[in-house]
CSV table of C-alpha atoms in Angstrom, one decimal:
chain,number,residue,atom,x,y,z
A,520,UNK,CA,-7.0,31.7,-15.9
A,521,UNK,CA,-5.5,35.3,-16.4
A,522,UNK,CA,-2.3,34.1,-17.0
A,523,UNK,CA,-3.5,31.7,-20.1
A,524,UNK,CA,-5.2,34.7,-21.9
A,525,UNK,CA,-2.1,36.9,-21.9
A,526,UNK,CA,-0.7,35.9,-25.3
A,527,UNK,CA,-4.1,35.8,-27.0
A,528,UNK,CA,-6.5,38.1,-25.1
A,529,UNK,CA,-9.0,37.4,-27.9
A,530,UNK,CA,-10.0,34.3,-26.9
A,531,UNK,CA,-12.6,35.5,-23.9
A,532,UNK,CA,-12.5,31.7,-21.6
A,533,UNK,CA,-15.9,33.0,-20.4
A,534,UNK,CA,-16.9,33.3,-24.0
A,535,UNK,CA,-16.0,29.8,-25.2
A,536,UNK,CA,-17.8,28.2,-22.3
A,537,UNK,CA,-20.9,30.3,-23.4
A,538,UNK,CA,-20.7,29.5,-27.0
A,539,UNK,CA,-18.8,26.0,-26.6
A,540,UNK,CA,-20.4,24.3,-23.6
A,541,UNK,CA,-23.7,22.9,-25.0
A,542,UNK,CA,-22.4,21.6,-28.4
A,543,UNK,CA,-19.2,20.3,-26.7
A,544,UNK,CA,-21.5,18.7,-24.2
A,545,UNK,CA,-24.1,17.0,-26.2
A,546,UNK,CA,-20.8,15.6,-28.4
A,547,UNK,CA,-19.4,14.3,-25.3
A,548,UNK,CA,-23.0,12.4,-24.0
A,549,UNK,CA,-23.1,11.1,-27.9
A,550,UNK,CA,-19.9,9.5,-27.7
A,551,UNK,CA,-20.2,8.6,-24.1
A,552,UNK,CA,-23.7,8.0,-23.6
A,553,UNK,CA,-23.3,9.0,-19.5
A,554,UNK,CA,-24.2,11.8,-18.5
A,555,UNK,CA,-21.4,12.2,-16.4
A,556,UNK,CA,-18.8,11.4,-18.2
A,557,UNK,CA,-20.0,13.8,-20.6
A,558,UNK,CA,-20.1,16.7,-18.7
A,559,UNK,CA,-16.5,15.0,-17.6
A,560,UNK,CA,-15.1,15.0,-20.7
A,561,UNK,CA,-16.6,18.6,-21.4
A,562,UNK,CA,-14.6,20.2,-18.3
A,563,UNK,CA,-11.4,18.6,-18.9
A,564,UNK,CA,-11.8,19.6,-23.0
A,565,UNK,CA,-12.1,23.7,-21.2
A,566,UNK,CA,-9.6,22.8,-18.4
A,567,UNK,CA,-7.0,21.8,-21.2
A,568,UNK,CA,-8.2,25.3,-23.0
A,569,UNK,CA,-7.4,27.0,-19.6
A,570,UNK,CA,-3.8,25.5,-19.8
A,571,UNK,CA,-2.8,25.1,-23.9
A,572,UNK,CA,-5.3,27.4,-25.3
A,573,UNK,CA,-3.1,30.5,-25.5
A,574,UNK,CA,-0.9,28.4,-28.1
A,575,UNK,CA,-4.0,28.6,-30.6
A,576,UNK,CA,-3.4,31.4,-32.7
A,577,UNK,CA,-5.7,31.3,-35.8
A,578,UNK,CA,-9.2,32.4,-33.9
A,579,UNK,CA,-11.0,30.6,-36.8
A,580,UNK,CA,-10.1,27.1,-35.8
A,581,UNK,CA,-11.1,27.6,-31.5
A,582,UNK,CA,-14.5,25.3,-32.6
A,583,UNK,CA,-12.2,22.4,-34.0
A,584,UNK,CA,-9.4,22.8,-31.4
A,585,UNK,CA,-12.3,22.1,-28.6
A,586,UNK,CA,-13.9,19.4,-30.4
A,587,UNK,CA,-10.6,17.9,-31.6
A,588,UNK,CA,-9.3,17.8,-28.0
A,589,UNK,CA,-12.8,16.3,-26.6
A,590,UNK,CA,-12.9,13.6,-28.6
A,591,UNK,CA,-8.8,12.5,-28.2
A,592,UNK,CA,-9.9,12.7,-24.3
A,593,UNK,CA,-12.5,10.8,-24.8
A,594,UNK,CA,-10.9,8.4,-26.5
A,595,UNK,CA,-7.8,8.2,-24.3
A,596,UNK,CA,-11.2,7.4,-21.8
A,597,UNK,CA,-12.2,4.9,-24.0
A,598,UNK,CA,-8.6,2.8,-24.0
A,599,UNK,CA,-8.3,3.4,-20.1
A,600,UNK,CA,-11.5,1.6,-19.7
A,601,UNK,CA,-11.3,-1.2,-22.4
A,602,UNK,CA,-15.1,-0.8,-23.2
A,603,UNK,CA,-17.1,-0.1,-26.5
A,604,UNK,CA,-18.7,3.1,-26.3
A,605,UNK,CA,-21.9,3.4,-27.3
A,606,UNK,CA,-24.8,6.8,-28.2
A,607,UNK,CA,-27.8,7.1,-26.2
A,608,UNK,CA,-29.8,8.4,-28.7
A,609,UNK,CA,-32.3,9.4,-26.8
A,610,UNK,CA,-30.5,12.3,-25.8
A,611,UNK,CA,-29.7,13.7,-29.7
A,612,UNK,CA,-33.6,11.8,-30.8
A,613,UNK,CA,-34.6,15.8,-32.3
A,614,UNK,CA,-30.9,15.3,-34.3
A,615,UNK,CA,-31.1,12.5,-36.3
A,616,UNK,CA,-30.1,12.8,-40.2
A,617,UNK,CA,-33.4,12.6,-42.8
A,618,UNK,CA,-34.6,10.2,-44.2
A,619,UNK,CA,-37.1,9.0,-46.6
A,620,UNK,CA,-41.1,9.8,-45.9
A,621,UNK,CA,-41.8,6.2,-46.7
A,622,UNK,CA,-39.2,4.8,-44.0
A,623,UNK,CA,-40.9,7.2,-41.6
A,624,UNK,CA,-43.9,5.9,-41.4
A,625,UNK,CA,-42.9,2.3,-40.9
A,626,UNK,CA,-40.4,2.8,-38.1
A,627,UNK,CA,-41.2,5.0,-34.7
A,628,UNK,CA,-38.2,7.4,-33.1
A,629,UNK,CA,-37.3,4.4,-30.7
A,630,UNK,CA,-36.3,2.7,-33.3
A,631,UNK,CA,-34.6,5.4,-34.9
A,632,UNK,CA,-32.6,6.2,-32.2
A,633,UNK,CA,-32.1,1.9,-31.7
A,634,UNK,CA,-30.9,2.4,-35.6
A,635,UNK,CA,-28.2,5.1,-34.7
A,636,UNK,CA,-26.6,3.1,-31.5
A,637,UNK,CA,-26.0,0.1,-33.6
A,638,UNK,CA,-23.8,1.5,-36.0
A,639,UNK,CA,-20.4,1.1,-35.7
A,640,UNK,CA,-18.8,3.9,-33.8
A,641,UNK,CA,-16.2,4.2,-36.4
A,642,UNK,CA,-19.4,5.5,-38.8
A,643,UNK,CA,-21.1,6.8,-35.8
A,644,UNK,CA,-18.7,9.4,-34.9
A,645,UNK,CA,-18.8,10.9,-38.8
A,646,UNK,CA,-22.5,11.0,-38.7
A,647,UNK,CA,-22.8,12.8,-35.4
A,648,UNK,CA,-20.2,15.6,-36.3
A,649,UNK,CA,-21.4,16.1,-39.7
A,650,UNK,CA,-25.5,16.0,-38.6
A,651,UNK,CA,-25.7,17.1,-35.3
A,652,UNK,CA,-23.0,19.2,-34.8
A,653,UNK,CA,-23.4,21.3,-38.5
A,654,UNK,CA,-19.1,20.6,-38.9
A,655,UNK,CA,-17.2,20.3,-42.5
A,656,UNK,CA,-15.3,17.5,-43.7
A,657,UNK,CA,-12.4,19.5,-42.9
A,658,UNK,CA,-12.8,19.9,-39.2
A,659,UNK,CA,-14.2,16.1,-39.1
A,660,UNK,CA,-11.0,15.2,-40.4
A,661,UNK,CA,-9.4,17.8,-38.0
A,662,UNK,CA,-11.1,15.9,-35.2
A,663,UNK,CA,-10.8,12.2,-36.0
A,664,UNK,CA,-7.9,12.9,-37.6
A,665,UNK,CA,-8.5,10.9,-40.6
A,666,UNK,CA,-8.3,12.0,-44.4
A,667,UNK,CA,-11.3,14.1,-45.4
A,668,UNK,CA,-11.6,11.2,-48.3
A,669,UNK,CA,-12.2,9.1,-45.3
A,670,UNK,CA,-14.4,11.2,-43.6
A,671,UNK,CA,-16.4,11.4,-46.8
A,672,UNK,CA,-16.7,7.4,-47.0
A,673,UNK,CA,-17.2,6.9,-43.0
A,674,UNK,CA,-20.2,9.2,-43.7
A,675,UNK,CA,-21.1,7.4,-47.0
A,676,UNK,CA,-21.3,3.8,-45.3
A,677,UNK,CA,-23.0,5.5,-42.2
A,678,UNK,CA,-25.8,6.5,-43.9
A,679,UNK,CA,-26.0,3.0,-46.1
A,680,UNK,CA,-25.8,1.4,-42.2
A,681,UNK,CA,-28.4,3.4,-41.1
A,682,UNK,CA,-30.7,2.9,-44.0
A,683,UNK,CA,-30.2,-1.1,-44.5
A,684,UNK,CA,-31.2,-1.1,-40.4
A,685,UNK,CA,-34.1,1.4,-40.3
A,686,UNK,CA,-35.3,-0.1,-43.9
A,687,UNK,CA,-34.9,-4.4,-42.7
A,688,UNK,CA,-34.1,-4.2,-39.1
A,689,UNK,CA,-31.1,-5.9,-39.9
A,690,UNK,CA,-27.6,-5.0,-37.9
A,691,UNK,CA,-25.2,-3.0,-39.9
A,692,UNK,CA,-22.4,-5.4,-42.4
A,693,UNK,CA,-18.8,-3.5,-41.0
């Protein structure tokens, strides 16, 4: 790895993993919802680093470079394998967005975390980057690569998903 950190010695590889792992991981097992293929997807986003990373030269944008190139990887995954991927919310339960005191006390976390898997992944993905993982709309869009005016309405009809289900226990209208 010493000859990927010659052109840009301030990007520390043992560093990243440190600060990177866990939040590139528990993006990977929302997405994925397998373990493995988490932690999969997690080493080839830090194997790519290893190889490409020395290209990156604005230090400020290393977080959305890693999550940027976990999700493409993951969804290069997803068309290999021709299957809907879905959260296992059980895993980001302590992570879910707000919501109202009176919806709380008619609904208990399982069904939270029932709510969350059956939105679309197209809102889901918004949702979990902006909640869970504390990102802008600006490195959401970064990621997904999608306008941020996008981003901002993939959030907005997440949230209304999520309501309508935890509120009736109806599915989501997409």
């Amino acid at each position: 790895m010493e000859s990927h950190t010659n052109s840009n010695e301030e990007f520390n590889f043992q560093d990243l993993v440190s600060t990177y792992y866990q939040p590139l991981y528990r993006f990977a097992y929302s997405l994925a919802r397998n373990a493995e293929e988490a932690a999969d997807l997690t080493q080839q986003t830090f194997l790519i680093w290893a190889k490409k990373g020395s290209t990156l030269k604005d230090k400020t944008k290393v977080k959305s470079w890693l999550f940027t190139t976990l999700y493409r990887e993951f969804l290069g995954l997803r068309r290999k394998s021709s299957r809907f991927p879905h959260i296992n919310a059980e895993a980001i339960e302590h992570e879910l967005p707000s919501i109202s005191p009176d919806v709380v006390s008619k609904l208990d976390s399982k069904r939270a975390l029932e709510a969350l898997n059956e939105i679309d992944e197209t809102f889901r993905a918004p949702l979990v980057l902006f909640y869970m993982k504390d990102l802008a709309y600006k490195e959401i869009a970064e990621i997904l690569d999608i306008p941020i005016g996008t981003v901002m309405s993939r959030l907005s009809r997440g949230k209304a998903q999520l309501k309508k289900i935890l509120s009736t226990g109806n599915k989501p209208i997409t």
